[in-house]
Short mmCIF file of C-alpha atoms in Angstrom, two decimals:
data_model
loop_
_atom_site.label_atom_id
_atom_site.label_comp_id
_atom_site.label_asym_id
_atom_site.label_seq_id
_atom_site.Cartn_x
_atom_site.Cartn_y
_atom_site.Cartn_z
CA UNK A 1 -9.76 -6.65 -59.55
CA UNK A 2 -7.42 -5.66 -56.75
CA UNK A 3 -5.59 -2.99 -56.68
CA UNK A 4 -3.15 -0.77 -53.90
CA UNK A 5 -3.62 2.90 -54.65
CA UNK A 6 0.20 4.41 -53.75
CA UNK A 7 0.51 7.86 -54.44
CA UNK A 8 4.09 9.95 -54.20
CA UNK A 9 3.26 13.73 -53.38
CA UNK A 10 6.24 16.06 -53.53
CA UNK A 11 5.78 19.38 -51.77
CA UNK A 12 7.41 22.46 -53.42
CA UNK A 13 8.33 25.92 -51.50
CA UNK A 14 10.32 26.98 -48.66
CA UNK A 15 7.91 27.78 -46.33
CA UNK A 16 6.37 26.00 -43.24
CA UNK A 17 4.34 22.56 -43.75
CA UNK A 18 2.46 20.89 -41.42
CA UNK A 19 -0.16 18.44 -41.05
CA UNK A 20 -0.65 15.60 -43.45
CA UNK A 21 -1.70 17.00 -47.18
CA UNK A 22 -5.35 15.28 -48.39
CA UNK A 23 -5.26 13.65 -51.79
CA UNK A 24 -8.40 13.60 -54.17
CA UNK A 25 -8.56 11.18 -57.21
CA UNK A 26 -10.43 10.42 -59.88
CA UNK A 27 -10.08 6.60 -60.27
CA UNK A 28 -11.07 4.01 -63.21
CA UNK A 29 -11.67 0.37 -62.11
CA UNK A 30 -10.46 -2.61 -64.30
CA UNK A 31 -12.26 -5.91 -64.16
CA UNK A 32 -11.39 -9.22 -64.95
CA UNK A 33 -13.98 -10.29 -67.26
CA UNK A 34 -16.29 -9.55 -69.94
CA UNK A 35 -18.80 -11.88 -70.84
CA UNK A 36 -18.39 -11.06 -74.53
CA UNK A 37 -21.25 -12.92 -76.66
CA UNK A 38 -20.34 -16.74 -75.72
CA UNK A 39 -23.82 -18.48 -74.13
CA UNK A 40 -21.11 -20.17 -71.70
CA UNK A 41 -18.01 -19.15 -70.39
CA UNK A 42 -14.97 -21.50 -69.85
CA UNK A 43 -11.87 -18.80 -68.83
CA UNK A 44 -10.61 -19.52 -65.26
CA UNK A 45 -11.12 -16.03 -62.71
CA UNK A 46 -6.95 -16.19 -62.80
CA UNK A 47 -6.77 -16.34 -66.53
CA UNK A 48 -8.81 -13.52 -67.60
CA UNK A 49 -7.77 -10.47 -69.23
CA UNK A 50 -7.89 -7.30 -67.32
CA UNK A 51 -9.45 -4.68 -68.71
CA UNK A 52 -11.42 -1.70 -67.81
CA UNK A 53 -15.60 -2.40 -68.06
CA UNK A 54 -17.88 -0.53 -65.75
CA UNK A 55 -21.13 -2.54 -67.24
CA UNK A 56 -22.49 -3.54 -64.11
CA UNK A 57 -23.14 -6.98 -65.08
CA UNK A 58 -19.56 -7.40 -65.85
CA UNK A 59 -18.88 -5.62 -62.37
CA UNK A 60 -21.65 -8.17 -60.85
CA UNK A 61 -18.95 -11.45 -62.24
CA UNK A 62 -16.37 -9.69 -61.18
CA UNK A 63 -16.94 -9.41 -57.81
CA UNK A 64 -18.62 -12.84 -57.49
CA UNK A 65 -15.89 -14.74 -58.93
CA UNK A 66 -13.15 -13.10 -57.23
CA UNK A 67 -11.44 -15.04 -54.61
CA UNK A 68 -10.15 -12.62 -52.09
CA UNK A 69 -12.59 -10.07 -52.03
CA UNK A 70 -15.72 -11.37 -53.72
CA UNK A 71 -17.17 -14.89 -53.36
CA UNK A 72 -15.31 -16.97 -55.62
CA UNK A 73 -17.39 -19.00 -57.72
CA UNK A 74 -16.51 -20.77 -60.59
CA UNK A 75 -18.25 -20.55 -63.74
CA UNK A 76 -20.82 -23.33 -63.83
CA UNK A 77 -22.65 -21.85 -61.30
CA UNK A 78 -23.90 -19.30 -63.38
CA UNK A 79 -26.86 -19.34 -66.05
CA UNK A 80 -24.61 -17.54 -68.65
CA UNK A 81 -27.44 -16.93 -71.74
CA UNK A 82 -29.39 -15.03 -69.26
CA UNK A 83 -25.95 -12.70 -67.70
CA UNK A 84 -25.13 -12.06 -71.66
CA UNK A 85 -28.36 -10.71 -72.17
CA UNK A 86 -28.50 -8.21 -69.07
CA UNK A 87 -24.95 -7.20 -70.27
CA UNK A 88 -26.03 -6.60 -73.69
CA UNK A 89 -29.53 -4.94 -72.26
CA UNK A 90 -27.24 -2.52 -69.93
CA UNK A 91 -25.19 -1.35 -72.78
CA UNK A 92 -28.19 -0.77 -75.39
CA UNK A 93 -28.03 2.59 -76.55
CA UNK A 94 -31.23 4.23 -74.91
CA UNK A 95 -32.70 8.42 -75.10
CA UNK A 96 -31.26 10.43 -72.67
CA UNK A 97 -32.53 13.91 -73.81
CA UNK A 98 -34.63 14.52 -77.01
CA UNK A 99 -31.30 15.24 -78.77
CA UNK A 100 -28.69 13.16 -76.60
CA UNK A 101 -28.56 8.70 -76.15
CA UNK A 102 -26.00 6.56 -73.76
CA UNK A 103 -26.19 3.59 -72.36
CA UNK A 104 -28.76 2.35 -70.91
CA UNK A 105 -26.85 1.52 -67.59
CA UNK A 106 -23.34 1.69 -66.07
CA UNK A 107 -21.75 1.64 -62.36
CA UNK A 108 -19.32 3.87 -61.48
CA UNK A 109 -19.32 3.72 -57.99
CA UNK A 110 -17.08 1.98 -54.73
CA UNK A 111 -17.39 -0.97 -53.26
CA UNK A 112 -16.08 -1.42 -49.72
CA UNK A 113 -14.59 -4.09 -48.62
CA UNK A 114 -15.79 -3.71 -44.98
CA UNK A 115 -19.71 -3.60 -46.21
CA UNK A 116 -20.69 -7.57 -46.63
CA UNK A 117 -20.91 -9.78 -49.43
CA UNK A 118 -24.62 -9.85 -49.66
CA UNK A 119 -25.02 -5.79 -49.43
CA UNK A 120 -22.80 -5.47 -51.95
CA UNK A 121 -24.23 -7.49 -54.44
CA UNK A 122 -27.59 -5.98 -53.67
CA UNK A 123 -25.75 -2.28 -54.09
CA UNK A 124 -24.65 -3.85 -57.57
CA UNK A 125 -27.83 -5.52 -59.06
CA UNK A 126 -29.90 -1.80 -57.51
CA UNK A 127 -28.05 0.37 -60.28
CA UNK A 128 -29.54 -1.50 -63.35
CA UNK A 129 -32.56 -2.90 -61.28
CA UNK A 130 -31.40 -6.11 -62.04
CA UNK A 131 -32.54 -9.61 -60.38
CA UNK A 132 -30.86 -12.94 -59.59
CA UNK A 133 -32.71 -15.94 -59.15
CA UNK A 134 -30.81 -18.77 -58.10
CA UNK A 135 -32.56 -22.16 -59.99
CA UNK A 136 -31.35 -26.01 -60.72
CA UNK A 137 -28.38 -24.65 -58.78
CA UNK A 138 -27.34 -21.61 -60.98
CA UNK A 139 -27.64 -18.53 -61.28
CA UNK A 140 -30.01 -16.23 -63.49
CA UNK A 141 -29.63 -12.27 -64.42
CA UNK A 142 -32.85 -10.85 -65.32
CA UNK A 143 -33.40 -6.69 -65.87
CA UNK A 144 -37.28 -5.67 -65.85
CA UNK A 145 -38.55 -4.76 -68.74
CA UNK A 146 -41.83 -3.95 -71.50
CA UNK A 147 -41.21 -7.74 -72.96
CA UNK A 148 -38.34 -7.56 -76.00
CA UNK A 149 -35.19 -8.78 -74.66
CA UNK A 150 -33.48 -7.38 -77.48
CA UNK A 151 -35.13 -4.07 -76.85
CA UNK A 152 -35.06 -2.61 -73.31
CA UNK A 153 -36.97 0.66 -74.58
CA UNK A 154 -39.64 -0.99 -76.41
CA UNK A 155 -42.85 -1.81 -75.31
CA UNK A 156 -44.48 -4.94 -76.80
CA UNK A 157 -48.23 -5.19 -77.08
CA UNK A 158 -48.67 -7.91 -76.23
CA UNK A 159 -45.21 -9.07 -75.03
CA UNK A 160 -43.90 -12.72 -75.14
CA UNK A 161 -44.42 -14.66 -72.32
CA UNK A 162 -42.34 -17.76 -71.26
CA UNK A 163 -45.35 -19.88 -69.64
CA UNK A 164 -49.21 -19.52 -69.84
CA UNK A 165 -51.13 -20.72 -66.38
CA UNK A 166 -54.73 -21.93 -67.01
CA UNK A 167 -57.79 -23.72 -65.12
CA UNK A 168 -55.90 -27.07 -65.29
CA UNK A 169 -53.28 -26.64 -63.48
CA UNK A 170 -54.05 -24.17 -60.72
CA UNK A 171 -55.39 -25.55 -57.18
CA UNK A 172 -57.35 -23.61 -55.15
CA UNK A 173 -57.83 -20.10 -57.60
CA UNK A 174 -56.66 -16.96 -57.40
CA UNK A 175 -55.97 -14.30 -54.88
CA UNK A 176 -56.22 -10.48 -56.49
CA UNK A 177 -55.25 -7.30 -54.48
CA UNK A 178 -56.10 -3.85 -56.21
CA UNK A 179 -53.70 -1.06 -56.47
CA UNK A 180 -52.60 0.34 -52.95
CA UNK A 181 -51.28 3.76 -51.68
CA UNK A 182 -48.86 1.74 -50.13
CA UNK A 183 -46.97 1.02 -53.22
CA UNK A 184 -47.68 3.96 -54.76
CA UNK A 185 -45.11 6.73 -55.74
CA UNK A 186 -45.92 9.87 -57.81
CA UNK A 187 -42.43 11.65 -56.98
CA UNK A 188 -39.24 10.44 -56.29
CA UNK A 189 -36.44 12.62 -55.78
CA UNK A 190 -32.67 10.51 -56.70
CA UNK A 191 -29.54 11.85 -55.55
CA UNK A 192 -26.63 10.89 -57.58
CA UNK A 193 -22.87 11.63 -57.67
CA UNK A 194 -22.71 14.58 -60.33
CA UNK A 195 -19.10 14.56 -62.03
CA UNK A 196 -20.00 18.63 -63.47
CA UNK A 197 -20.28 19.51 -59.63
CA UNK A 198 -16.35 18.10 -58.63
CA UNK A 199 -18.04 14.83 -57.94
CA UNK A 200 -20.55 15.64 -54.97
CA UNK A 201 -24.29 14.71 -54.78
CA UNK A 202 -26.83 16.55 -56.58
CA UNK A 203 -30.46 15.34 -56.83
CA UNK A 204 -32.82 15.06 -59.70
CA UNK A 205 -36.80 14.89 -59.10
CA UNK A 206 -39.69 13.39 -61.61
CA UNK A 207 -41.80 13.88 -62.57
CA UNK A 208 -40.99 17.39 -62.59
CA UNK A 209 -43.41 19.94 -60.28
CA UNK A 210 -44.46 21.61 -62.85
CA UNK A 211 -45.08 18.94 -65.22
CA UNK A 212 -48.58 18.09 -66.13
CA UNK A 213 -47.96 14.26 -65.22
CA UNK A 214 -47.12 15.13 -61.61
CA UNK A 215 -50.63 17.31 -61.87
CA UNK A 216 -52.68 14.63 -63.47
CA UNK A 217 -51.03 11.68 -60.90
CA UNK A 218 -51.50 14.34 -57.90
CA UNK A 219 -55.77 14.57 -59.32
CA UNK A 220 -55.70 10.82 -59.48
CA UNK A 221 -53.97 9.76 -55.87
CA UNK A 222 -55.24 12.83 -54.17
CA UNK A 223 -52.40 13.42 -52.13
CA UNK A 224 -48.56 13.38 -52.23
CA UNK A 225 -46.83 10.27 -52.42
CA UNK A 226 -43.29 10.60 -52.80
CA UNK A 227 -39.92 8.86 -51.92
CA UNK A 228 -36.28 9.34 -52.59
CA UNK A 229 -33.50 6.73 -53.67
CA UNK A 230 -29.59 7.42 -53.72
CA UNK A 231 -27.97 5.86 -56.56
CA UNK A 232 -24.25 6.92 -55.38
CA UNK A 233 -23.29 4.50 -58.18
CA UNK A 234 -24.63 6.30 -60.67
CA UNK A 235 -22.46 9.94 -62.52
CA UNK A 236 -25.34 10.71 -65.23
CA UNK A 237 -27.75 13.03 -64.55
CA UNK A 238 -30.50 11.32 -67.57
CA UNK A 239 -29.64 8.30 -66.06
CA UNK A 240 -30.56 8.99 -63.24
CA UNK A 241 -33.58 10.88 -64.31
CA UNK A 242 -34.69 7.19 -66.39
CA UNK A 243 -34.06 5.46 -63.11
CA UNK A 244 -36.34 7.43 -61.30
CA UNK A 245 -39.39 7.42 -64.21
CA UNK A 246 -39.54 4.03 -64.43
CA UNK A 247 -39.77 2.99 -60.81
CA UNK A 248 -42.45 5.83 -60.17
CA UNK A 249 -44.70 4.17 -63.49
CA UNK A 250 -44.12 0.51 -62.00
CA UNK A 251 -45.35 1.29 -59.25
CA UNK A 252 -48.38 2.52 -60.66
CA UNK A 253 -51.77 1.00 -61.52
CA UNK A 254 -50.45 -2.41 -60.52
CA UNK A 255 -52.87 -5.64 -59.34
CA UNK A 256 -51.25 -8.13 -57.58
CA UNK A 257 -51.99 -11.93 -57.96
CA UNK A 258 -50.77 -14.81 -55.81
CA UNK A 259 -51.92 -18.68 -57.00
CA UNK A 260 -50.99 -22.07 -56.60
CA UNK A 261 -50.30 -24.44 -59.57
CA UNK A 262 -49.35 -28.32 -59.70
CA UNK A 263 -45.46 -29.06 -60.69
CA UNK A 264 -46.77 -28.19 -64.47
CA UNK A 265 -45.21 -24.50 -63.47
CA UNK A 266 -42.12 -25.89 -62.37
CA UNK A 267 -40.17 -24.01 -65.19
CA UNK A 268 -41.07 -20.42 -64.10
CA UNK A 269 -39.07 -18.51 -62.16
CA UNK A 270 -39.06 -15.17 -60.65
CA UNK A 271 -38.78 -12.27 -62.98
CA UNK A 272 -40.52 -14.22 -65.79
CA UNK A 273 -43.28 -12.73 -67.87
CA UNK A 274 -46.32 -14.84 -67.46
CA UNK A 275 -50.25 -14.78 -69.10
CA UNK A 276 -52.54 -16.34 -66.45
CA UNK A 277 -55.78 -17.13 -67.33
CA UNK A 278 -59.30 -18.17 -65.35
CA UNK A 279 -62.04 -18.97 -67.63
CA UNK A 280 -65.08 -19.16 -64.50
CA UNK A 281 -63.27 -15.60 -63.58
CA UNK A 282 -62.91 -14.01 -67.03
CA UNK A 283 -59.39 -13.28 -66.20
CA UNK A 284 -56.29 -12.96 -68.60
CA UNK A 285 -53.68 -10.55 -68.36
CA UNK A 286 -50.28 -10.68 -68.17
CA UNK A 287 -47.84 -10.43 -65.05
CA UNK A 288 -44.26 -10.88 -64.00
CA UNK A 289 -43.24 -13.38 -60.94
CA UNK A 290 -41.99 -12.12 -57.78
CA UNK A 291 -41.75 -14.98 -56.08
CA UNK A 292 -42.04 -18.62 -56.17
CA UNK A 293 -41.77 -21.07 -53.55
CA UNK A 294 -42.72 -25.00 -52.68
CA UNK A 295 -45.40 -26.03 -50.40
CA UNK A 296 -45.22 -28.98 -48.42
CA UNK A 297 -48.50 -30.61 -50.14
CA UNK A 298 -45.86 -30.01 -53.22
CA UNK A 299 -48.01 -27.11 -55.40
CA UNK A 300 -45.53 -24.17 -56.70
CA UNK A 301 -46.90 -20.74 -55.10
CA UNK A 302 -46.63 -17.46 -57.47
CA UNK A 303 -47.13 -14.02 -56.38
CA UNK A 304 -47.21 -12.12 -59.51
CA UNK A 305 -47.71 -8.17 -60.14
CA UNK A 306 -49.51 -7.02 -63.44
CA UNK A 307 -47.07 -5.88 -65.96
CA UNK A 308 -47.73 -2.59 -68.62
CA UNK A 309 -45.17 -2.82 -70.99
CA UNK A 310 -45.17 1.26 -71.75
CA UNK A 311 -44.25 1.56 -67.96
CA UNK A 312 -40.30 1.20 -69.25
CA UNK A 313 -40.70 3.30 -72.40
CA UNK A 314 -38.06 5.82 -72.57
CA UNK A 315 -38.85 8.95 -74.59
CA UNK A 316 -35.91 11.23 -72.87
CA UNK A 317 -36.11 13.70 -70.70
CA UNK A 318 -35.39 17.67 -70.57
CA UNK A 319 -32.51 18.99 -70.87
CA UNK A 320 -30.31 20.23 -68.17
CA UNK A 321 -30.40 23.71 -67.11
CA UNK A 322 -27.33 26.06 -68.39
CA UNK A 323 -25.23 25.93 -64.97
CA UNK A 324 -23.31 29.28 -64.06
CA UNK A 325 -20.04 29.15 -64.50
CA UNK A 326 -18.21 30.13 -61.66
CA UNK A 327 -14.19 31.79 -61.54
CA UNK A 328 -12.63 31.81 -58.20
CA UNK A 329 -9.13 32.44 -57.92
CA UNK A 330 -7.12 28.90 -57.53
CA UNK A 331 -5.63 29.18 -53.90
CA UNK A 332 -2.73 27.54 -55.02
CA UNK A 333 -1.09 29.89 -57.53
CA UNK A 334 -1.18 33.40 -56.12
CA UNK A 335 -0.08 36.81 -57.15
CA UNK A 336 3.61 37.33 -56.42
CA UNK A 337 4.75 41.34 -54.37
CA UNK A 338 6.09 43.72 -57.15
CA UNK A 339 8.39 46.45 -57.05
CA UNK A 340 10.73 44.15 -54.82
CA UNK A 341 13.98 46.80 -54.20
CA UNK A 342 17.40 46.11 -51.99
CA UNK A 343 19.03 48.80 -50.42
CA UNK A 344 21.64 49.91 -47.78
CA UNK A 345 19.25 50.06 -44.27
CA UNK A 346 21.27 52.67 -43.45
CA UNK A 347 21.72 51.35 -40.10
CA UNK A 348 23.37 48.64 -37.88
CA UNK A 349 22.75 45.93 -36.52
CA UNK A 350 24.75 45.21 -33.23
CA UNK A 351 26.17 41.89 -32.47
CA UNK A 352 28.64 41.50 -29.27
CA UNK A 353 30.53 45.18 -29.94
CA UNK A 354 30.74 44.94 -33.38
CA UNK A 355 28.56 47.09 -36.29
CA UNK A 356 27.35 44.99 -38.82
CA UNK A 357 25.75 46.16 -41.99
CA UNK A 358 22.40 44.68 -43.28
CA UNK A 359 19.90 44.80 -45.88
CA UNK A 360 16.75 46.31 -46.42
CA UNK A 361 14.38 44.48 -48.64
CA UNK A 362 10.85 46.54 -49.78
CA UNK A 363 7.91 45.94 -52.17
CA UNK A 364 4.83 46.28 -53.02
CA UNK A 365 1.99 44.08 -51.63
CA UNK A 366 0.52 41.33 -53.41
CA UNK A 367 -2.83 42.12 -54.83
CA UNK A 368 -4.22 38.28 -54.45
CA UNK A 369 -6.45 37.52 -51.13
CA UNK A 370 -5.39 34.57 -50.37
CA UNK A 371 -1.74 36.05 -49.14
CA UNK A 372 -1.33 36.68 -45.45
CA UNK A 373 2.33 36.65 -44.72
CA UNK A 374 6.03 36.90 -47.48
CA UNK A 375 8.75 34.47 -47.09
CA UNK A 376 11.99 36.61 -47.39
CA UNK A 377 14.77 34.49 -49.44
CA UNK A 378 18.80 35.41 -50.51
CA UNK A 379 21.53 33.99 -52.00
CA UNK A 380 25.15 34.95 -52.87
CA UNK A 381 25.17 35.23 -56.62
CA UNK A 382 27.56 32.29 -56.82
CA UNK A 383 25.45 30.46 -54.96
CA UNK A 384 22.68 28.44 -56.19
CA UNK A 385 20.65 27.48 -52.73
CA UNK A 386 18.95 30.49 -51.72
CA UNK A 387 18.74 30.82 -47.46
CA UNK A 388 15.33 31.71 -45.96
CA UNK A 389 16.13 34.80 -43.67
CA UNK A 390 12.20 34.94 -42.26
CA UNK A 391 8.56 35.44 -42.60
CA UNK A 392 6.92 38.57 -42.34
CA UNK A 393 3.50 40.20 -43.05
CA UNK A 394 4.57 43.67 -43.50
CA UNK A 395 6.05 45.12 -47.05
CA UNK A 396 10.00 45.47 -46.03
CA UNK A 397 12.11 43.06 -44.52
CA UNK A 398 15.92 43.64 -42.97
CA UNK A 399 18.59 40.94 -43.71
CA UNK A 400 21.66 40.80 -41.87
CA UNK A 401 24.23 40.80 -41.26
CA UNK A 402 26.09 41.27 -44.67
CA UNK A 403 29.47 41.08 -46.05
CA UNK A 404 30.30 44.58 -47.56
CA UNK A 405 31.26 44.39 -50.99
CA UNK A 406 29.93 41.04 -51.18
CA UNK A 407 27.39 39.94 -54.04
#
């Protein structure tokens, strides 16, 4: 949606300000749709109901149908079967820990308004590693994973596949790459915005260094291969911690296939599971599309990566360490001077040729660190303003002149 953030700060005390105060707040976003379980959707952008969703599909519509600072589209561009599935498939319940579950993703994160359309969307569709083909003029939401669209965390053997390519309807064979170093990752280090550290990055790392995975991965690549990602979207440690397993298994063990097929294929589009099979080859596995496009001579071109469905199994990861917890004094609230005592100063002060009597005002020194200097107030007892007479940093203070008799 869009919102103006005004904030009204009133300053309390008698002493000095300057400079303009910084604000800090915590903010929660409301959107103006959810896509709910309808296979279409028929609800104008104006006409929705605001309410507060940080499922990053929903946030995806959102900011694609919004007029001013999205793109604006209206709803028949979109493929919405496939966008109710992601948004189901983000909020599936999935391990976190062996004792803890959540979601399996959200987005709580910023979007700026100065950072383009396209970036944007990519920042979006990057926290639940989501893809969006665009096809017969809509588009699709798909969100990699082992096969079971109703089951993000399961791992199908073998999964279902929307289309089967065979002999009779490739031209010219098949292309195969091995596994490369290239693609490879076994370590990635993700920072993410941790909401038990006042908000500020903190990173997570798997596999672990100690773990026997990162041992048996470092034996089988025989040398580090590691990479880091920022998901500044993202306030769950786990979460974060599932992000970073699965992309270091995908990229793992992978063969990559590129063919040609006649206009049988024409149904397939990219992030579909596919079984390809070459009888003169013995070949048959399955793969998932990353790309499709026309050729001139009209044949459909697929580049296709192998797909293991137990590369997105979930089984939780370790628990967080017990964090310190840390008391430091809140800089705002300090320890007010005791023993404060008025007397006669015994003395006079001089103005023009007249004696005038003053005040002497003593006590005892704060005990709190962050005080460096006393603001020295008084009031007539009828009065209810009191009158700042000065600042000090010593323990007494002299107020004059005074009124004898006076209260």
């Amino acid at each position: 949606g869009n919102y103006t953030l005004e904030t009204q700060i009133v300053l309390t005390g008698n002493g000095p300000q300057t400079g303009i105060p910084n604000g800090t707040y915590n903010v929660s976003g409301e959107i103006g749709v959810s896509v709910g379980v309808s296979a279409t959707h028929t609800t104008a952008y104006a006409s929705e109901t605001v309410v507060f969703d940080n499922n990053p599909v929903n946030v995806l519509l959102d900011y694609m149908r919004n007029p001013r600072y999205g793109k604006g589209l209206t709803n028949d561009v979109f493929e919405w079967a496939s966008i109710r599935m992601a948004a189901a498939q983000c909020d599936q319940t999935v391990p976190y820990t062996s004792s803890t579950t959540g979601p399996f993703n959200e987005f709580d994160g910023i979007l700026s308004s100065g950072t383009t359309l396209l970036n944007n969307i990519r920042t979006i569709l990057s926290s639940f590693r989501g893809i969006m083909p665009y096809q017969s003029g809509k588009y699709y939401l798909r969100i990699p994973h082992g096969g079971d669209d109703s089951d993000v965390d399961s791992a199908p053997t073998p999964p279902p596949v929307t289309f089967i390519i065979t002999d009779d309807i490739m031209i010219g064979g098949l292309q195969i790459q091995g596994e490369s170093k290239d693609r490879k990752i076994n370590q990635i280090r993700v920072t993410y915005t941790d909401p038990d550290a006042d908000y500020q990055p903190n990173d997570v790392i798997w596999p672990p260094e100690d773990s026997q995975v990162y041992a048996d991965y470092l034996t089988e690549d025989n040398m580090e291969l590691h990479t880091q990602l920022t998901l500044g979207h993202c306030t769950h440690r786990e979460r974060a911690l599932n992000y970073a397993e699965t992309m270091v298994k995908t990229s793992r063990n992978k063969m990559i296939v590129s063919l040609s097929t006649t206009l049988a294929a024409a149904q397939v589009s990219v992030g579909d599971l596919i079984r390809i099979v070459n009888r003169l080859m013995s070949f048959d596995g399955i793969y998932r599309v990353e790309s499709v496009s026309l050729s001139a001579e009209g044949s459909i071109n697929f580049q296709c990566t192998e797909h293991n469905p137990s590369d997105y199994e979930l089984d939780g990861q370790a628990a967080d360490i017990a964090r310190p917890s840390i008391s430091l004094p809140n800089p705002l609230l300090v320890s007010a001077p005791t023993s404060v005592t008025v007397t006669s100063s015994g003395i006079s002060s001089t103005s023009g040729y007249v004696s005038q009597s003053q005040m002497k005002v003593t006590w005892t020194a704060s005990t709190d660190p962050f005080v460096n200097e006393y603001i020295t107030q008084y009031k007539l007892a009828a009065d209810s303003t009191y009158i700042t007479a000065g600042i000090t940093n010593d323990t007494q203070f002299f107020i004059g002149p005074v009124s004898t008799g006076e209260q």
